[in-house]
CSV table of C-alpha atoms in Angstrom, one decimal:
chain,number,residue,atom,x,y,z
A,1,UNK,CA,169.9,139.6,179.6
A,2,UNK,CA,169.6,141.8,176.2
A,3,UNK,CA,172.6,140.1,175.6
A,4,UNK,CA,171.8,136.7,175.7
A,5,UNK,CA,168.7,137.1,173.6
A,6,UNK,CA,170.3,136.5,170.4
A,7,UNK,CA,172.6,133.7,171.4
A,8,UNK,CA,169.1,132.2,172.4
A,9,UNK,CA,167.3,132.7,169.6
A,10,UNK,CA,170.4,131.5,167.7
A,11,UNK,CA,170.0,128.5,170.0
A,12,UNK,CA,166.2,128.0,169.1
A,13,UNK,CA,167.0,128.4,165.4
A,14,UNK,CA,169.2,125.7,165.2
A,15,UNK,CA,167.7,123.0,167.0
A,16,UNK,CA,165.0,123.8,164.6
A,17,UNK,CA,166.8,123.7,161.5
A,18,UNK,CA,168.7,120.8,162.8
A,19,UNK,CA,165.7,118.8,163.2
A,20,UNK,CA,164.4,119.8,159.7
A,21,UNK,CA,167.5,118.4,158.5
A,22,UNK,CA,167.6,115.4,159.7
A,23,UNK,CA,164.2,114.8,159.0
A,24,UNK,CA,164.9,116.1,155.3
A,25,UNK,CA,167.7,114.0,154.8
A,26,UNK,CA,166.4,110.9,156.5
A,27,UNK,CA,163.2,111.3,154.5
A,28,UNK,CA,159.6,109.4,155.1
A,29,UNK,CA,159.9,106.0,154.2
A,30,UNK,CA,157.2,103.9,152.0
A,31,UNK,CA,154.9,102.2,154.7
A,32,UNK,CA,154.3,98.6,153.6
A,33,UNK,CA,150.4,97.9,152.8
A,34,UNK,CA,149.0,95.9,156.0
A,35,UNK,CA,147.7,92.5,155.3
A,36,UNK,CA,143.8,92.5,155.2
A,37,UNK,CA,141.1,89.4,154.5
A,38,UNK,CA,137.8,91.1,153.2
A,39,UNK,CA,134.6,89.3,151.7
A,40,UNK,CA,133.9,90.1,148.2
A,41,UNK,CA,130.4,90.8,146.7
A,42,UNK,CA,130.1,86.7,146.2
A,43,UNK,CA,131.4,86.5,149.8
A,44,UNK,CA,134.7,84.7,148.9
A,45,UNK,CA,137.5,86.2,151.5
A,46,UNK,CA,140.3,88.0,149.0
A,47,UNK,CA,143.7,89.3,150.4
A,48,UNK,CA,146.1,91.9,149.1
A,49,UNK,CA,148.4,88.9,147.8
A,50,UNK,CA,145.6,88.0,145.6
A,51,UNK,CA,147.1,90.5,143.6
A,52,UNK,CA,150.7,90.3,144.0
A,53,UNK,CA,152.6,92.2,141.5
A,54,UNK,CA,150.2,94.8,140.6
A,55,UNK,CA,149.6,98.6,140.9
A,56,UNK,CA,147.0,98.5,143.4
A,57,UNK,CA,144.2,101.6,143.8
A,58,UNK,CA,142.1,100.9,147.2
A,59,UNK,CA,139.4,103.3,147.1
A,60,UNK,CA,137.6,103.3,150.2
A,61,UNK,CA,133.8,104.5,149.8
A,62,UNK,CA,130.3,103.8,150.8
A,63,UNK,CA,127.1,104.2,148.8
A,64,UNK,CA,126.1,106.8,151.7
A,65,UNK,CA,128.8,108.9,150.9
A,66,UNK,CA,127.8,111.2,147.8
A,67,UNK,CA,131.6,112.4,146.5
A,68,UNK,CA,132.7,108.5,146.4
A,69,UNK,CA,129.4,107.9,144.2
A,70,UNK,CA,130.7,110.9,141.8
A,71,UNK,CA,134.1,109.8,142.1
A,72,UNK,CA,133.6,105.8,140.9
A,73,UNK,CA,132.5,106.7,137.3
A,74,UNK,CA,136.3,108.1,137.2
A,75,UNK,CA,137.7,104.8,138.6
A,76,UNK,CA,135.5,102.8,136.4
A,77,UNK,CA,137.2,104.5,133.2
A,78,UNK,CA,140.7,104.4,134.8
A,79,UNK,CA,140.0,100.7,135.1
A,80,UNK,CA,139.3,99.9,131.8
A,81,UNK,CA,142.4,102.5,130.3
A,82,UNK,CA,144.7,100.5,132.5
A,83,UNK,CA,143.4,97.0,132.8
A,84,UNK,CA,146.8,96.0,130.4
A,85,UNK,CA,149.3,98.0,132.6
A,86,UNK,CA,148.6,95.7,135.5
A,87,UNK,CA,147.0,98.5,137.6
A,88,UNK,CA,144.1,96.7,139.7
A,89,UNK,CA,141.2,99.6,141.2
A,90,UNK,CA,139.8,97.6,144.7
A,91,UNK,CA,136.8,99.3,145.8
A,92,UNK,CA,136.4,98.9,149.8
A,93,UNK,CA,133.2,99.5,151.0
A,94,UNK,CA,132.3,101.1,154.8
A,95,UNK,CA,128.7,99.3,153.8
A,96,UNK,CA,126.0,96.9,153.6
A,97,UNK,CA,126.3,94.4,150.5
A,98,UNK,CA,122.7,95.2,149.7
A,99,UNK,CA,123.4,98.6,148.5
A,100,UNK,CA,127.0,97.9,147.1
A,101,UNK,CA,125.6,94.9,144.8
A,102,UNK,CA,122.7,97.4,143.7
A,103,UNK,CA,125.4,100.6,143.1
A,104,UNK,CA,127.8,97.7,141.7
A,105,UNK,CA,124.9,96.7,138.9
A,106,UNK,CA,123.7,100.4,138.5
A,107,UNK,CA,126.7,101.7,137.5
A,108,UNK,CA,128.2,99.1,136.0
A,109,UNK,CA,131.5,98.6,138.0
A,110,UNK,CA,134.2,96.6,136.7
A,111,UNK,CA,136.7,96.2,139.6
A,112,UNK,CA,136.5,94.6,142.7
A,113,UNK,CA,134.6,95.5,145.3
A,114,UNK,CA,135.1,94.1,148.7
A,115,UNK,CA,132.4,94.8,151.4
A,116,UNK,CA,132.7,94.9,155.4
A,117,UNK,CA,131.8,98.2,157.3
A,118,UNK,CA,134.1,97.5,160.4
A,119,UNK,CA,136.8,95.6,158.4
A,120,UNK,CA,136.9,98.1,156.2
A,121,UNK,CA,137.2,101.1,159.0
A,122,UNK,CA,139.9,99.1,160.9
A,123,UNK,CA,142.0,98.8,157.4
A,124,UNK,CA,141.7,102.5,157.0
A,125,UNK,CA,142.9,103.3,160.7
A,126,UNK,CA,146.3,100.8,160.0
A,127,UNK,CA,147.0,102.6,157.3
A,128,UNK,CA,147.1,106.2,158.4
A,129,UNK,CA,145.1,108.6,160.3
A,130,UNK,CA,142.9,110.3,157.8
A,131,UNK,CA,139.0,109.8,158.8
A,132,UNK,CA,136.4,110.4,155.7
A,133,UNK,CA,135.5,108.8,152.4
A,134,UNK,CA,136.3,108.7,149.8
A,135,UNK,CA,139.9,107.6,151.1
A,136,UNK,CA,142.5,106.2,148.2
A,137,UNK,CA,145.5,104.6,148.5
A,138,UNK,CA,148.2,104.3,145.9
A,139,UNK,CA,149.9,100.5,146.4
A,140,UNK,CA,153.2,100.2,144.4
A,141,UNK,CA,154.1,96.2,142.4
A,142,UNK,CA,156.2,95.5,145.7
A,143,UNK,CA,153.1,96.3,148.4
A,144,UNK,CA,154.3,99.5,149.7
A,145,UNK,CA,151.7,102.6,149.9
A,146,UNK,CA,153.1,105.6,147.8
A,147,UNK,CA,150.5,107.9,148.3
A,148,UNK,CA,147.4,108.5,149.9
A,149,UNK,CA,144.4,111.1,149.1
A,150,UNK,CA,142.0,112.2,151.2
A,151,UNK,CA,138.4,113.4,149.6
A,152,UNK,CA,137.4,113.0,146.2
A,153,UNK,CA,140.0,112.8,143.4
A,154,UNK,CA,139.8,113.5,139.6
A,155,UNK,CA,141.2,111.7,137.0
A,156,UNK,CA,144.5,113.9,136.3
A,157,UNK,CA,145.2,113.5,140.2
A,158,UNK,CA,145.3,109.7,140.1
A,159,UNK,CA,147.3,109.5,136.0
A,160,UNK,CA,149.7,111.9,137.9
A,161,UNK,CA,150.4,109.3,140.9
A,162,UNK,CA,150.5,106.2,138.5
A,163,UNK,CA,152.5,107.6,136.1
A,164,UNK,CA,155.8,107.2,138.2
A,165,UNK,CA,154.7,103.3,139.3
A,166,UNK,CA,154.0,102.5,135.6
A,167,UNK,CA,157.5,102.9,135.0
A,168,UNK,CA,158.5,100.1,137.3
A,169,UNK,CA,159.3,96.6,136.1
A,170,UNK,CA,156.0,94.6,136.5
B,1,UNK,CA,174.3,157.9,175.4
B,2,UNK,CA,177.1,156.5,173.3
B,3,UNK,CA,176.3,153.1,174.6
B,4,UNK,CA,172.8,153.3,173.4
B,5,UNK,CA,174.0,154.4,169.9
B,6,UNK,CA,176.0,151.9,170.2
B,7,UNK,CA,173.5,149.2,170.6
B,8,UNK,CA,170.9,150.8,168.0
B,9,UNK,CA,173.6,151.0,165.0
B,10,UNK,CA,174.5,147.5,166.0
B,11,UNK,CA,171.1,145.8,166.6
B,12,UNK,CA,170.2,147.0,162.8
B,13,UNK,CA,173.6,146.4,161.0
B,14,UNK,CA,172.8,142.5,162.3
B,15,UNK,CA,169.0,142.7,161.5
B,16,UNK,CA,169.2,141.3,158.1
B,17,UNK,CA,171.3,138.8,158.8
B,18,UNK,CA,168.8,137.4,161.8
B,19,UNK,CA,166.2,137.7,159.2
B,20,UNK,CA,168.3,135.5,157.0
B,21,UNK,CA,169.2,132.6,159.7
B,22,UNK,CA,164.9,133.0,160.6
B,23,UNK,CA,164.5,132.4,156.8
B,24,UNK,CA,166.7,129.6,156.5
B,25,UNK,CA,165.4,127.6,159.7
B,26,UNK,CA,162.0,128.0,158.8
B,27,UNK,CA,162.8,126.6,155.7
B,28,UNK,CA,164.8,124.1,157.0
B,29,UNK,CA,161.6,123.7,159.2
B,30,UNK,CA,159.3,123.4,156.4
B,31,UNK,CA,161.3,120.5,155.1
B,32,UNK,CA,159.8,117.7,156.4
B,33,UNK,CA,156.3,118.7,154.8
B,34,UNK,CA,158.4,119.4,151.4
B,35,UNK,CA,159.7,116.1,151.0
B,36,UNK,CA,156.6,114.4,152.3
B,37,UNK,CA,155.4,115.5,149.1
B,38,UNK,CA,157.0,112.7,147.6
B,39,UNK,CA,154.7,109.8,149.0
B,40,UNK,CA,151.7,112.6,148.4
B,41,UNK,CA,150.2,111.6,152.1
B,42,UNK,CA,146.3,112.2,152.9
B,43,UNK,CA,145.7,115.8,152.8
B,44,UNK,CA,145.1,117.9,155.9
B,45,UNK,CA,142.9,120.2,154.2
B,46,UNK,CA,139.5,118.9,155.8
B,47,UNK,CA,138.3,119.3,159.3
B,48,UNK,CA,138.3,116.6,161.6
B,49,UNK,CA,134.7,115.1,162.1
B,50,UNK,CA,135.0,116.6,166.1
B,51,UNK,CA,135.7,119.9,165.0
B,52,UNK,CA,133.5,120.0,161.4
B,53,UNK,CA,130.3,118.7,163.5
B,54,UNK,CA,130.0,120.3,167.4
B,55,UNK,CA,127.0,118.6,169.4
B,56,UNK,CA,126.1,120.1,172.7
B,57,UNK,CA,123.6,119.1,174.9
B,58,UNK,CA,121.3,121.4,177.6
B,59,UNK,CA,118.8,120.1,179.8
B,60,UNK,CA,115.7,122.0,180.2
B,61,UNK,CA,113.2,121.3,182.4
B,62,UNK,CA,111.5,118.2,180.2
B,63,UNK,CA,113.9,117.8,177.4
B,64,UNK,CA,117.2,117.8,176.3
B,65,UNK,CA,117.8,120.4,173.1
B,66,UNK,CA,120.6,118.7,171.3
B,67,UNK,CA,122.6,121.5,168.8
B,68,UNK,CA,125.3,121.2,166.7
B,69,UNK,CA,127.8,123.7,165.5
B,70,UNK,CA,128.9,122.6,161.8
B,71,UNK,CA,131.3,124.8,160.1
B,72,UNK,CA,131.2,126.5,157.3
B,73,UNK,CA,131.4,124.5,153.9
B,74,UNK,CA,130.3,121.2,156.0
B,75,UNK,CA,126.8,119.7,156.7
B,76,UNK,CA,124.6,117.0,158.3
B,77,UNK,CA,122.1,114.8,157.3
B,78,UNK,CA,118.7,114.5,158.8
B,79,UNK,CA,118.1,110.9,158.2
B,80,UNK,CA,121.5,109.5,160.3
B,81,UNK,CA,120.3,111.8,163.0
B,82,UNK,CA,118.8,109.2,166.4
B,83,UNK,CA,119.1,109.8,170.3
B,84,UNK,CA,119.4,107.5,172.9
B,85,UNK,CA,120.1,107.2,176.9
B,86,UNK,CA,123.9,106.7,177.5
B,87,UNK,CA,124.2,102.8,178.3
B,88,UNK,CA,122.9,102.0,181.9
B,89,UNK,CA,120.7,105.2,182.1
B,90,UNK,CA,117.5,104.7,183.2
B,91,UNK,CA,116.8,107.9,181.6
B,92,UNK,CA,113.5,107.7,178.9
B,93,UNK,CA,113.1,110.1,175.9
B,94,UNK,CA,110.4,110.7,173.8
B,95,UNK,CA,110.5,111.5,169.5
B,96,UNK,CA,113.3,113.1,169.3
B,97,UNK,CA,111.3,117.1,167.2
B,98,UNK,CA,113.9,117.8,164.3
B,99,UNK,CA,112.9,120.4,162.0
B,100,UNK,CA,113.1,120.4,158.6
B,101,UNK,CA,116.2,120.7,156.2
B,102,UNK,CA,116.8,121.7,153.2
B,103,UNK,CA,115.9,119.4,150.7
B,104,UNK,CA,117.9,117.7,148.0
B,105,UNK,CA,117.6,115.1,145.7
B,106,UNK,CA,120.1,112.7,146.2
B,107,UNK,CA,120.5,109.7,142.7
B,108,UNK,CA,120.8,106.9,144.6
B,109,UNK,CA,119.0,107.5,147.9
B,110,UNK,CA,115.9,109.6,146.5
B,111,UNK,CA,114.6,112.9,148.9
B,112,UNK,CA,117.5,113.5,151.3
B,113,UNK,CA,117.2,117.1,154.1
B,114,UNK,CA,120.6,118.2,155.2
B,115,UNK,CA,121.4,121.1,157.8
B,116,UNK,CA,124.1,123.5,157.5
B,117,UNK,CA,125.6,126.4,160.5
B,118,UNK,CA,123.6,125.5,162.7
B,119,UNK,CA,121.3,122.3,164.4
B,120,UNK,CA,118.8,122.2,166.9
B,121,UNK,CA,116.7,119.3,168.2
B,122,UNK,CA,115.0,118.9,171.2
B,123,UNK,CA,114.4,115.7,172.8
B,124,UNK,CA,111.6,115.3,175.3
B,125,UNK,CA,112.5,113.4,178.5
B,126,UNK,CA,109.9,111.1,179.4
B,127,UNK,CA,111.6,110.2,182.6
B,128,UNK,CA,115.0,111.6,184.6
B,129,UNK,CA,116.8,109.4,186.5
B,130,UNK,CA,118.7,111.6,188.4
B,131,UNK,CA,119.3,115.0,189.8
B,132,UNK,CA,121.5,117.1,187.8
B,133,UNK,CA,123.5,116.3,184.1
B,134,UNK,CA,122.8,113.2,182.2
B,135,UNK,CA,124.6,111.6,179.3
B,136,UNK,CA,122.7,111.2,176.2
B,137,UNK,CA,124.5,109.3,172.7
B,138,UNK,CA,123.7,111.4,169.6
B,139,UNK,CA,124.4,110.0,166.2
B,140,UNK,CA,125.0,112.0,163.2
B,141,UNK,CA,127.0,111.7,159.8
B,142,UNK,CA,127.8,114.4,157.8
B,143,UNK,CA,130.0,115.6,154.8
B,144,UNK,CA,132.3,118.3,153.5
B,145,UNK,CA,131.3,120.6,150.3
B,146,UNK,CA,135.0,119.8,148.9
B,147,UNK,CA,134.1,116.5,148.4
B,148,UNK,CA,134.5,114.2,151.6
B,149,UNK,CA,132.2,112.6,153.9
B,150,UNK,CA,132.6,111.3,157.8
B,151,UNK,CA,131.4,107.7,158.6
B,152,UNK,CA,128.4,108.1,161.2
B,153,UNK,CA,129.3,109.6,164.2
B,154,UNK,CA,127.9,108.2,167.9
B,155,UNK,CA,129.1,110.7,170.1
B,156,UNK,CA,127.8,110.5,174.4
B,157,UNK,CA,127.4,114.1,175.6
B,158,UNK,CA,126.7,115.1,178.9
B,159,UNK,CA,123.9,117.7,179.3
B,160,UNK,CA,125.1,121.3,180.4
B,161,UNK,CA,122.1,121.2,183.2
B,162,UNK,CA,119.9,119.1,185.1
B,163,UNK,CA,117.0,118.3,185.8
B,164,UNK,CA,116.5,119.4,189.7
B,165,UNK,CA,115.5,116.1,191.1
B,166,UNK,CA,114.8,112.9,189.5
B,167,UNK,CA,111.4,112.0,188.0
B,168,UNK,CA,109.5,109.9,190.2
B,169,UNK,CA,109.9,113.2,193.2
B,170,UNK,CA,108.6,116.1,191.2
């Protein structure tokens, strides 16, 4: 039995590795962004397609939620620095209008900002598991999601995730 | 004798070598999570909501004390906090007695009392409908220190408890 322990743990070993392996080499592939039809701040229904061909940011916040209030002065800026580069911030709020529209004119917001509690959650669950806001996705020009953060982000985190999409034909 | 020599000089001549192929399969292991990297998924570095926020109901002879375990670095906000029979009870409760937080001042929202460790409100019971456990919904929302907070929680507990027979024959 002594014996046999090493040709088992040998065993164990490589099923493990093997499976690392494979899953190395076949690596994760981009997940494509799932369609979604959400009412803007006028109440007009916009879609993903609206803005084909862009960098998209989709933060996902609520005016409830105090790290997504710190973290939208960030966004605002980023908007603004990268309004030429076709990089478009959506804010997606787990809300109420009345409080988005009032944050939205307090703070001066120059993006997006597309308002449905539920639709909002059920967009979150298609596109991964994490649960919390803030909640930012990273869209590339051809719709597929290259990165996700979970929590509030700083403005060196989200240059360092567009920096690699920038370079892509627009 | 000899065989036991035998088996010590060889188990340690092949020890680094094991240590090597436990190396290269936990590597190999590791992989996966390397090269996820790449697409910079949701971090894992925040509790779920289930295990950040622990409610637990007791029944005591008129009430039901509601606590909450909430992890370090996490906390709860006394305005989300309500109670109410599980749907179909015909259990009645009475003002839920919360005591007081600690108070902050929140930008947006004015005077806001949040708990941290530990939570404890009890619920008067105005009527039990049965003998034994009842289930009782308690909402709560809360947020992580590090920047992240959980949409509002509605979670049906079952009291650890009972009353010992229902209202109307005490």
């Amino acid at each position: 039995m002594r014996a046999l322990l090493p040709i088992l743990a040998a065993s164990v070993l490589a099923l493990v590795a093997g499976l690392g392996l494979a899953w190395w080499w076949s690596g994760p592939q981009p997940q494509a962004l799932p369609a979604f039809a959400l009412p803007d701040l006028d109440g007009d229904i916009r879609q993903a397609s609206d803005w084909d061909g862009d960098i998209l940011v989709l933060n996902f916040w609520a005016t409830w939620c105090k790290p997504c209030r710190e973290e939208i002065p960030m966004l605002i800026a980023a908007q603004a620095d990268y309004a030429g580069q076709g990089v478009q911030i959506i804010g997606l709020a787990v809300d109420e209008p009345e409080p988005v529209q009032r944050f939205a004119n307090q703070f001066g917001v120059n993006y997006p900002l597309l308002v449905d509690a539920l639709g909002v959650m059920r967009l979150q669950d298609a596109i991964g598991t994490a649960t919390g806001l803030p909640f930012t996705v990273i869209v590339d020009r051809s719709g597929s999601i290259r990165a996700q953060v979970l929590g509030e982000m700083d403005r060196d985190r989200l240059d360092a995730l567009l920096r690699p999409l920038l370079a892509d034909a627009a | 004798m000899q065989a036991d020599e035998d088996m010590t000089t060889h188990t340690n001549s092949r020890a680094p070598r094991w240590r090597r192929i436990a190396a290269a399969a936990l590597l190999a292991g590791l992989a996966p999570w390397a090269s996820a990297g790449l697409f910079d998924r949701a971090s894992d570095t925040f509790l779920p909501a289930d295990q950040a926020f622990v409610p637990q109901a007791v029944a005591t002879e008129d009430a039901i004390v509601v606590s909450w375990q909430i992890a370090d670095g996490y906390y709860l906000y006394r305005h989300a906090l309500s109670f109410a029979p599980a749907p179909g009870s015909a259990l009645r409760l009475g003002n839920a007695e919360i005591p007081p937080g600690a108070v902050h001042r929140d930008e947006f929202f004015g005077e806001v009392e949040t708990y941290r460790q530990r939570l404890t409100v009890t619920v008067p019971v105005d009527h039990w409908p049965q003998a034994g456990p009842v289930r009782i919904v308690v909402s709560y929302q809360g947020c992580a220190d590090a920047g992240l907070c959980y949409p509002p929680q509605r979670q049906t507990v079952t009291t650890i408890g009972g009353a010992a027979t229902p209202s109307g024959h005490r």
